[in-house]
Tab-separated table of C-alpha atoms in Angstrom:
chain	number	residue	atom	x	y	z
A	9	UNK	CA	41.151	129.325	63.193
A	10	UNK	CA	41.039	133.041	62.617
A	11	UNK	CA	43.581	135.414	64.067
A	12	UNK	CA	43.401	139.194	63.543
A	13	UNK	CA	46.381	141.486	64.030
A	14	UNK	CA	45.866	145.195	63.424
A	15	UNK	CA	48.428	148.003	63.572
A	16	UNK	CA	47.193	151.596	63.299
A	17	UNK	CA	49.131	154.835	62.857
A	18	UNK	CA	47.022	157.979	63.283
A	19	UNK	CA	48.369	161.475	62.781
A	20	UNK	CA	47.026	165.033	63.163
A	21	UNK	CA	43.962	165.411	65.328
A	22	UNK	CA	43.341	169.170	65.768
A	23	UNK	CA	41.518	170.562	68.796
A	24	UNK	CA	40.252	174.130	68.742
A	25	UNK	CA	38.106	176.657	70.539
A	26	UNK	CA	38.955	175.731	74.157
A	27	UNK	CA	41.467	177.408	76.431
A	28	UNK	CA	43.576	174.571	77.829
A	29	UNK	CA	44.711	176.413	80.960
A	30	UNK	CA	41.134	177.419	81.702
A	31	UNK	CA	39.883	173.852	81.240
A	32	UNK	CA	42.626	172.303	83.395
A	33	UNK	CA	40.718	173.036	86.590
A	34	UNK	CA	37.812	170.948	85.283
A	35	UNK	CA	39.196	168.472	82.752
A	36	UNK	CA	41.888	168.300	80.088
A	37	UNK	CA	41.157	168.091	76.358
A	38	UNK	CA	41.910	164.351	76.531
A	39	UNK	CA	39.858	163.720	79.674
A	40	UNK	CA	36.972	161.244	79.278
A	41	UNK	CA	34.760	163.895	80.920
A	42	UNK	CA	35.799	166.810	78.665
A	43	UNK	CA	32.936	168.842	77.220
A	44	UNK	CA	33.372	172.138	75.303
A	45	UNK	CA	31.739	175.138	76.986
A	46	UNK	CA	28.950	177.213	75.459
A	47	UNK	CA	29.843	178.559	71.993
A	48	UNK	CA	33.215	176.770	72.140
A	49	UNK	CA	34.240	174.100	69.651
A	50	UNK	CA	36.434	171.012	69.551
A	51	UNK	CA	37.680	169.393	66.351
A	52	UNK	CA	39.825	166.332	65.732
A	53	UNK	CA	41.282	165.347	62.373
A	54	UNK	CA	42.900	161.932	62.218
A	55	UNK	CA	44.932	160.199	59.539
A	56	UNK	CA	45.305	156.478	60.152
A	57	UNK	CA	47.013	153.409	58.754
A	58	UNK	CA	45.808	149.973	59.829
A	59	UNK	CA	47.236	146.566	59.025
A	60	UNK	CA	45.136	143.486	59.674
A	61	UNK	CA	45.440	139.707	59.575
A	62	UNK	CA	42.924	136.918	60.154
A	63	UNK	CA	42.118	133.302	59.298
A	64	UNK	CA	38.739	131.614	58.867
A	65	UNK	CA	37.926	127.912	58.697
A	66	UNK	CA	35.083	125.809	57.290
A	67	UNK	CA	33.241	123.064	59.178
A	68	UNK	CA	31.747	121.824	55.884
A	69	UNK	CA	35.137	121.191	54.238
A	70	UNK	CA	37.649	120.210	56.944
A	71	UNK	CA	41.117	121.552	56.287
A	72	UNK	CA	39.913	124.595	54.331
A	73	UNK	CA	41.440	127.840	55.596
A	74	UNK	CA	41.337	131.408	54.309
A	75	UNK	CA	44.057	133.894	55.187
A	76	UNK	CA	43.156	137.587	54.738
A	77	UNK	CA	45.465	140.596	55.164
A	78	UNK	CA	43.754	144.010	54.771
A	79	UNK	CA	45.628	147.328	54.809
A	80	UNK	CA	43.574	150.450	55.557
A	81	UNK	CA	44.249	154.154	55.003
A	82	UNK	CA	41.729	156.463	56.692
A	83	UNK	CA	41.042	160.142	57.318
A	84	UNK	CA	38.395	161.016	59.900
A	85	UNK	CA	36.934	164.302	61.151
A	86	UNK	CA	35.134	164.796	64.477
A	87	UNK	CA	33.592	168.152	65.413
A	88	UNK	CA	31.901	169.119	68.688
A	89	UNK	CA	30.147	172.359	69.607
A	90	UNK	CA	28.974	173.556	73.021
A	91	UNK	CA	25.320	174.592	72.883
A	92	UNK	CA	25.434	175.388	76.605
A	93	UNK	CA	27.986	174.657	79.336
A	94	UNK	CA	26.243	171.314	79.870
A	95	UNK	CA	25.090	170.371	76.370
A	96	UNK	CA	27.014	169.616	73.171
A	97	UNK	CA	26.351	168.429	69.638
A	98	UNK	CA	28.775	166.580	67.360
A	99	UNK	CA	29.344	165.425	63.787
A	100	UNK	CA	31.730	162.752	62.500
A	101	UNK	CA	32.609	161.428	59.041
A	102	UNK	CA	35.566	159.703	57.384
A	103	UNK	CA	37.018	158.331	54.167
A	104	UNK	CA	38.802	154.963	53.941
A	105	UNK	CA	40.579	152.732	51.457
A	106	UNK	CA	41.126	149.044	52.251
A	107	UNK	CA	43.451	146.934	50.083
A	108	UNK	CA	43.187	143.236	50.885
A	109	UNK	CA	45.355	140.255	49.975
A	110	UNK	CA	43.655	136.859	50.348
A	111	UNK	CA	45.006	133.328	50.208
A	112	UNK	CA	42.661	130.343	50.052
A	113	UNK	CA	44.238	127.126	51.348
A	114	UNK	CA	42.406	123.936	50.368
A	115	UNK	CA	42.563	120.578	52.135
A	116	UNK	CA	44.750	119.269	49.338
A	117	UNK	CA	47.340	121.963	50.258
A	118	UNK	CA	46.838	124.009	47.085
A	119	UNK	CA	46.053	127.698	47.156
A	120	UNK	CA	44.604	130.427	44.922
A	121	UNK	CA	45.513	134.029	45.727
A	122	UNK	CA	43.681	137.261	44.938
A	123	UNK	CA	43.592	140.934	45.913
A	124	UNK	CA	40.638	143.303	46.145
A	125	UNK	CA	39.832	146.842	47.271
A	126	UNK	CA	37.105	148.634	49.225
A	127	UNK	CA	36.993	152.418	49.436
A	128	UNK	CA	34.655	155.330	50.051
A	129	UNK	CA	33.016	157.490	52.695
A	130	UNK	CA	31.943	156.186	56.068
A	131	UNK	CA	28.360	156.932	57.065
A	132	UNK	CA	28.012	160.268	58.935
A	133	UNK	CA	27.308	160.204	62.667
A	134	UNK	CA	25.415	162.948	64.512
A	135	UNK	CA	25.701	163.007	68.297
A	136	UNK	CA	24.634	164.840	71.415
A	137	UNK	CA	25.627	164.955	75.085
A	138	UNK	CA	23.627	166.390	77.981
A	139	UNK	CA	25.244	166.775	81.424
A	140	UNK	CA	22.381	166.204	83.845
A	141	UNK	CA	24.514	166.080	87.012
A	142	UNK	CA	27.776	167.852	87.902
A	143	UNK	CA	28.493	168.102	91.623
A	144	UNK	CA	30.591	166.558	94.400
A	145	UNK	CA	28.861	163.250	93.732
A	146	UNK	CA	30.261	163.102	90.218
A	147	UNK	CA	29.189	163.734	86.635
A	148	UNK	CA	26.291	162.072	84.813
A	149	UNK	CA	25.855	162.510	81.053
A	150	UNK	CA	23.142	161.312	78.685
A	151	UNK	CA	24.588	160.312	75.301
A	152	UNK	CA	22.749	160.053	71.979
A	153	UNK	CA	23.960	159.262	68.458
A	154	UNK	CA	22.486	158.673	65.025
A	155	UNK	CA	24.432	157.143	62.166
A	156	UNK	CA	22.690	157.728	58.837
A	157	UNK	CA	23.292	155.079	56.179
A	158	UNK	CA	23.351	157.358	53.131
A	159	UNK	CA	26.104	155.582	51.190
A	160	UNK	CA	25.665	152.309	49.302
A	161	UNK	CA	27.198	149.250	50.920
A	162	UNK	CA	29.021	146.837	48.624
A	163	UNK	CA	30.925	143.871	50.079
A	164	UNK	CA	33.377	142.710	47.436
A	165	UNK	CA	35.890	139.891	47.468
A	166	UNK	CA	36.502	140.061	43.709
A	167	UNK	CA	39.025	142.047	41.693
A	168	UNK	CA	36.620	143.246	38.981
A	169	UNK	CA	34.569	145.495	41.281
A	170	UNK	CA	35.595	147.574	44.290
A	171	UNK	CA	33.618	147.374	47.516
A	172	UNK	CA	32.677	150.243	49.826
A	173	UNK	CA	33.303	150.863	53.535
A	174	UNK	CA	29.831	152.139	54.499
A	175	UNK	CA	27.626	150.157	56.928
A	176	UNK	CA	24.567	150.583	54.725
A	177	UNK	CA	22.227	150.968	57.701
A	178	UNK	CA	20.919	153.503	60.203
A	179	UNK	CA	22.213	153.107	63.781
A	180	UNK	CA	20.598	154.738	66.807
A	181	UNK	CA	22.571	154.932	70.051
A	182	UNK	CA	21.552	155.850	73.600
A	183	UNK	CA	23.794	155.700	76.640
A	184	UNK	CA	24.898	157.012	80.019
A	185	UNK	CA	28.263	158.148	81.309
A	186	UNK	CA	29.059	158.423	85.027
A	187	UNK	CA	32.423	159.677	86.210
A	188	UNK	CA	34.320	161.762	88.708
A	189	UNK	CA	37.619	163.577	89.280
A	190	UNK	CA	39.880	162.837	92.226
A	191	UNK	CA	42.773	165.301	92.319
A	192	UNK	CA	44.851	164.280	89.265
A	193	UNK	CA	42.854	161.145	88.420
A	194	UNK	CA	39.662	161.145	86.303
A	195	UNK	CA	37.567	158.069	85.544
A	196	UNK	CA	34.184	157.172	84.130
A	197	UNK	CA	32.015	154.231	83.119
A	198	UNK	CA	30.122	154.473	79.818
A	199	UNK	CA	27.284	152.176	78.772
A	200	UNK	CA	25.771	152.527	75.293
A	201	UNK	CA	22.969	150.545	73.648
A	202	UNK	CA	22.819	150.726	69.855
A	203	UNK	CA	19.979	149.607	67.621
A	204	UNK	CA	21.355	148.617	64.215
A	205	UNK	CA	18.684	148.863	61.539
A	206	UNK	CA	18.469	146.360	58.715
A	207	UNK	CA	21.058	146.673	55.970
A	208	UNK	CA	20.348	145.976	52.304
A	209	UNK	CA	23.575	145.630	50.390
A	210	UNK	CA	25.284	144.027	47.420
A	211	UNK	CA	27.760	141.205	47.899
A	212	UNK	CA	30.150	140.787	44.975
A	213	UNK	CA	31.459	137.225	44.773
A	214	UNK	CA	32.271	134.585	42.194
A	215	UNK	CA	28.591	133.549	42.079
A	216	UNK	CA	26.964	136.971	42.492
A	217	UNK	CA	28.447	139.870	40.537
A	218	UNK	CA	25.639	142.083	39.271
A	219	UNK	CA	22.472	141.941	41.402
A	220	UNK	CA	21.728	144.994	43.546
A	221	UNK	CA	20.694	144.613	47.197
A	222	UNK	CA	21.355	140.875	47.063
A	223	UNK	CA	21.874	140.636	50.846
A	224	UNK	CA	19.678	141.566	53.803
A	225	UNK	CA	21.276	141.860	57.256
A	226	UNK	CA	18.466	141.950	59.833
A	227	UNK	CA	18.218	144.637	62.519
A	228	UNK	CA	19.698	143.830	65.927
A	229	UNK	CA	21.166	145.280	69.124
A	230	UNK	CA	24.737	146.022	70.199
A	231	UNK	CA	25.864	146.921	73.749
A	232	UNK	CA	29.145	148.684	74.513
A	233	UNK	CA	30.434	148.981	78.101
A	234	UNK	CA	33.682	150.835	78.780
A	235	UNK	CA	35.819	152.033	81.691
A	236	UNK	CA	37.831	155.178	80.797
A	237	UNK	CA	40.460	157.007	82.835
A	238	UNK	CA	43.146	159.683	82.724
A	239	UNK	CA	45.956	160.589	85.136
A	240	UNK	CA	47.440	164.088	84.988
A	241	UNK	CA	51.168	164.002	85.744
A	242	UNK	CA	51.395	167.757	85.069
A	243	UNK	CA	49.499	170.462	83.212
A	244	UNK	CA	51.297	169.335	80.043
A	245	UNK	CA	51.449	165.541	80.329
A	246	UNK	CA	48.809	162.891	81.034
A	247	UNK	CA	48.034	159.227	80.311
A	248	UNK	CA	44.769	157.440	79.543
A	249	UNK	CA	43.749	153.842	80.189
A	250	UNK	CA	40.515	152.343	78.832
A	251	UNK	CA	38.971	148.883	79.164
A	252	UNK	CA	35.882	147.904	77.162
A	253	UNK	CA	33.511	145.036	76.360
A	254	UNK	CA	31.232	144.795	73.294
A	255	UNK	CA	28.325	142.362	72.888
A	256	UNK	CA	26.385	142.074	69.607
A	257	UNK	CA	23.060	140.263	69.260
A	258	UNK	CA	22.795	137.254	66.949
A	259	UNK	CA	20.899	137.939	63.734
A	260	UNK	CA	19.910	136.368	60.417
A	261	UNK	CA	21.503	137.364	57.100
A	262	UNK	CA	19.482	136.523	53.989
A	263	UNK	CA	21.076	135.867	50.588
A	264	UNK	CA	18.249	136.652	48.147
A	265	UNK	CA	20.228	135.703	45.032
A	266	UNK	CA	20.857	132.133	46.154
A	267	UNK	CA	17.623	131.833	48.192
A	268	UNK	CA	19.624	130.971	51.279
A	269	UNK	CA	20.977	132.571	54.413
A	270	UNK	CA	22.739	132.072	57.697
A	271	UNK	CA	22.606	133.101	61.331
A	272	UNK	CA	25.567	135.225	62.431
A	273	UNK	CA	26.747	134.776	66.013
A	274	UNK	CA	29.363	137.534	66.449
A	275	UNK	CA	31.960	136.911	69.132
A	276	UNK	CA	32.072	139.302	72.081
A	277	UNK	CA	35.010	141.719	72.047
A	278	UNK	CA	37.223	142.880	74.934
A	279	UNK	CA	39.280	146.013	74.281
A	280	UNK	CA	42.182	147.628	76.120
A	281	UNK	CA	43.782	150.992	75.242
A	282	UNK	CA	46.681	153.095	76.524
A	283	UNK	CA	47.353	156.683	75.478
A	284	UNK	CA	50.030	159.254	76.385
A	285	UNK	CA	49.181	162.935	75.877
A	286	UNK	CA	51.333	166.053	75.572
A	287	UNK	CA	49.693	169.475	75.583
A	288	UNK	CA	51.854	171.910	73.601
A	289	UNK	CA	49.684	175.013	73.810
A	290	UNK	CA	46.189	176.302	74.403
A	291	UNK	CA	44.845	174.640	71.257
A	292	UNK	CA	46.892	171.492	70.547
A	293	UNK	CA	47.315	168.125	72.198
A	294	UNK	CA	49.567	165.373	70.842
A	295	UNK	CA	48.860	161.751	71.748
A	296	UNK	CA	50.481	158.357	71.202
A	297	UNK	CA	48.372	155.251	71.787
A	298	UNK	CA	48.405	151.478	71.872
A	299	UNK	CA	45.353	149.238	71.859
A	300	UNK	CA	44.466	145.557	71.726
A	301	UNK	CA	41.310	143.518	71.120
A	302	UNK	CA	40.457	139.949	72.065
A	303	UNK	CA	37.372	138.466	70.381
A	304	UNK	CA	35.513	135.254	71.056
A	305	UNK	CA	34.582	132.842	68.252
A	306	UNK	CA	32.268	134.129	65.524
A	307	UNK	CA	29.998	131.497	63.958
A	308	UNK	CA	27.984	131.564	60.746
A	309	UNK	CA	25.299	128.942	61.277
A	310	UNK	CA	24.018	127.778	57.920
A	311	UNK	CA	27.175	128.017	55.830
A	312	UNK	CA	29.600	126.221	58.140
A	313	UNK	CA	32.111	129.059	58.532
A	314	UNK	CA	33.840	129.985	61.792
A	315	UNK	CA	36.279	132.686	62.882
A	316	UNK	CA	38.450	131.605	65.804
A	317	UNK	CA	41.151	133.167	68.000
A	318	UNK	CA	40.350	136.682	66.811
A	319	UNK	CA	42.563	139.433	68.177
A	320	UNK	CA	43.763	142.894	67.219
A	321	UNK	CA	46.495	145.371	68.074
A	322	UNK	CA	46.837	149.028	67.131
A	323	UNK	CA	49.386	151.780	67.636
A	324	UNK	CA	49.293	155.372	66.508
A	325	UNK	CA	49.748	159.087	66.933
A	326	UNK	CA	47.210	161.915	66.905
A	327	UNK	CA	47.477	165.602	67.553
């Protein structure tokens, strides 16, 4: 069985270029429908700490269990700019370091422990939003995104070579957002389809330490559906509640070094998030959040591995 527990602390997200009092009549800076006006900008800088935990089991060797505990430090920057009052563009990039402790429990009750590190830049994401409807019937936005896989992807579970945090693939996203405001309550529903291009990457393991591009993760689809909401208690204080569901298509992963491969059946993910917001001026908003994830079983058909009982929790601050 695999169980994942994640705790996140995020600090310092900076918003700029929008007059909060002026925007209050339409949406707050933390509203799911917020969009910077023409020639106005919005930026968010986030520092995060995440602590994870999960177990995996093997169907080939009954009784074999792996316990993994990653700790992540991350800094992320998001920037949005209003091209017109109904059209924006965005850019996002981050840097992460993941230190992982792993314990391998064998059926004979022995164990061998090791630690390894992954670090580097996340792949940059370019985005765009176009508001095609904004009237008494609600708001309708068209969402686009392009993640460019410019950094090398290295998956490492060995101490002699660090891994990276990049996806190693291009990702194209297209979606719709429909929402409305009712007095102090704002809500929307967002549906996004993402096409994940194939990823060529290096997997560092005990049997494969030097070959470049030893793995090939085939292209596939991912669908993300989310309900987002915010309630304004006053012009200074609000709370958000989000509920999401993520489905990822099965795909084949080819190990060229060992002339083998497996089919990855990723478990669907349900997410829930709460956030409290305090606006302390025209240009700053402070938020505290809590989130949880519940994931169905993930199966690796061909190598006998399974991840079960996957879950996650996160807490944090941003401003």
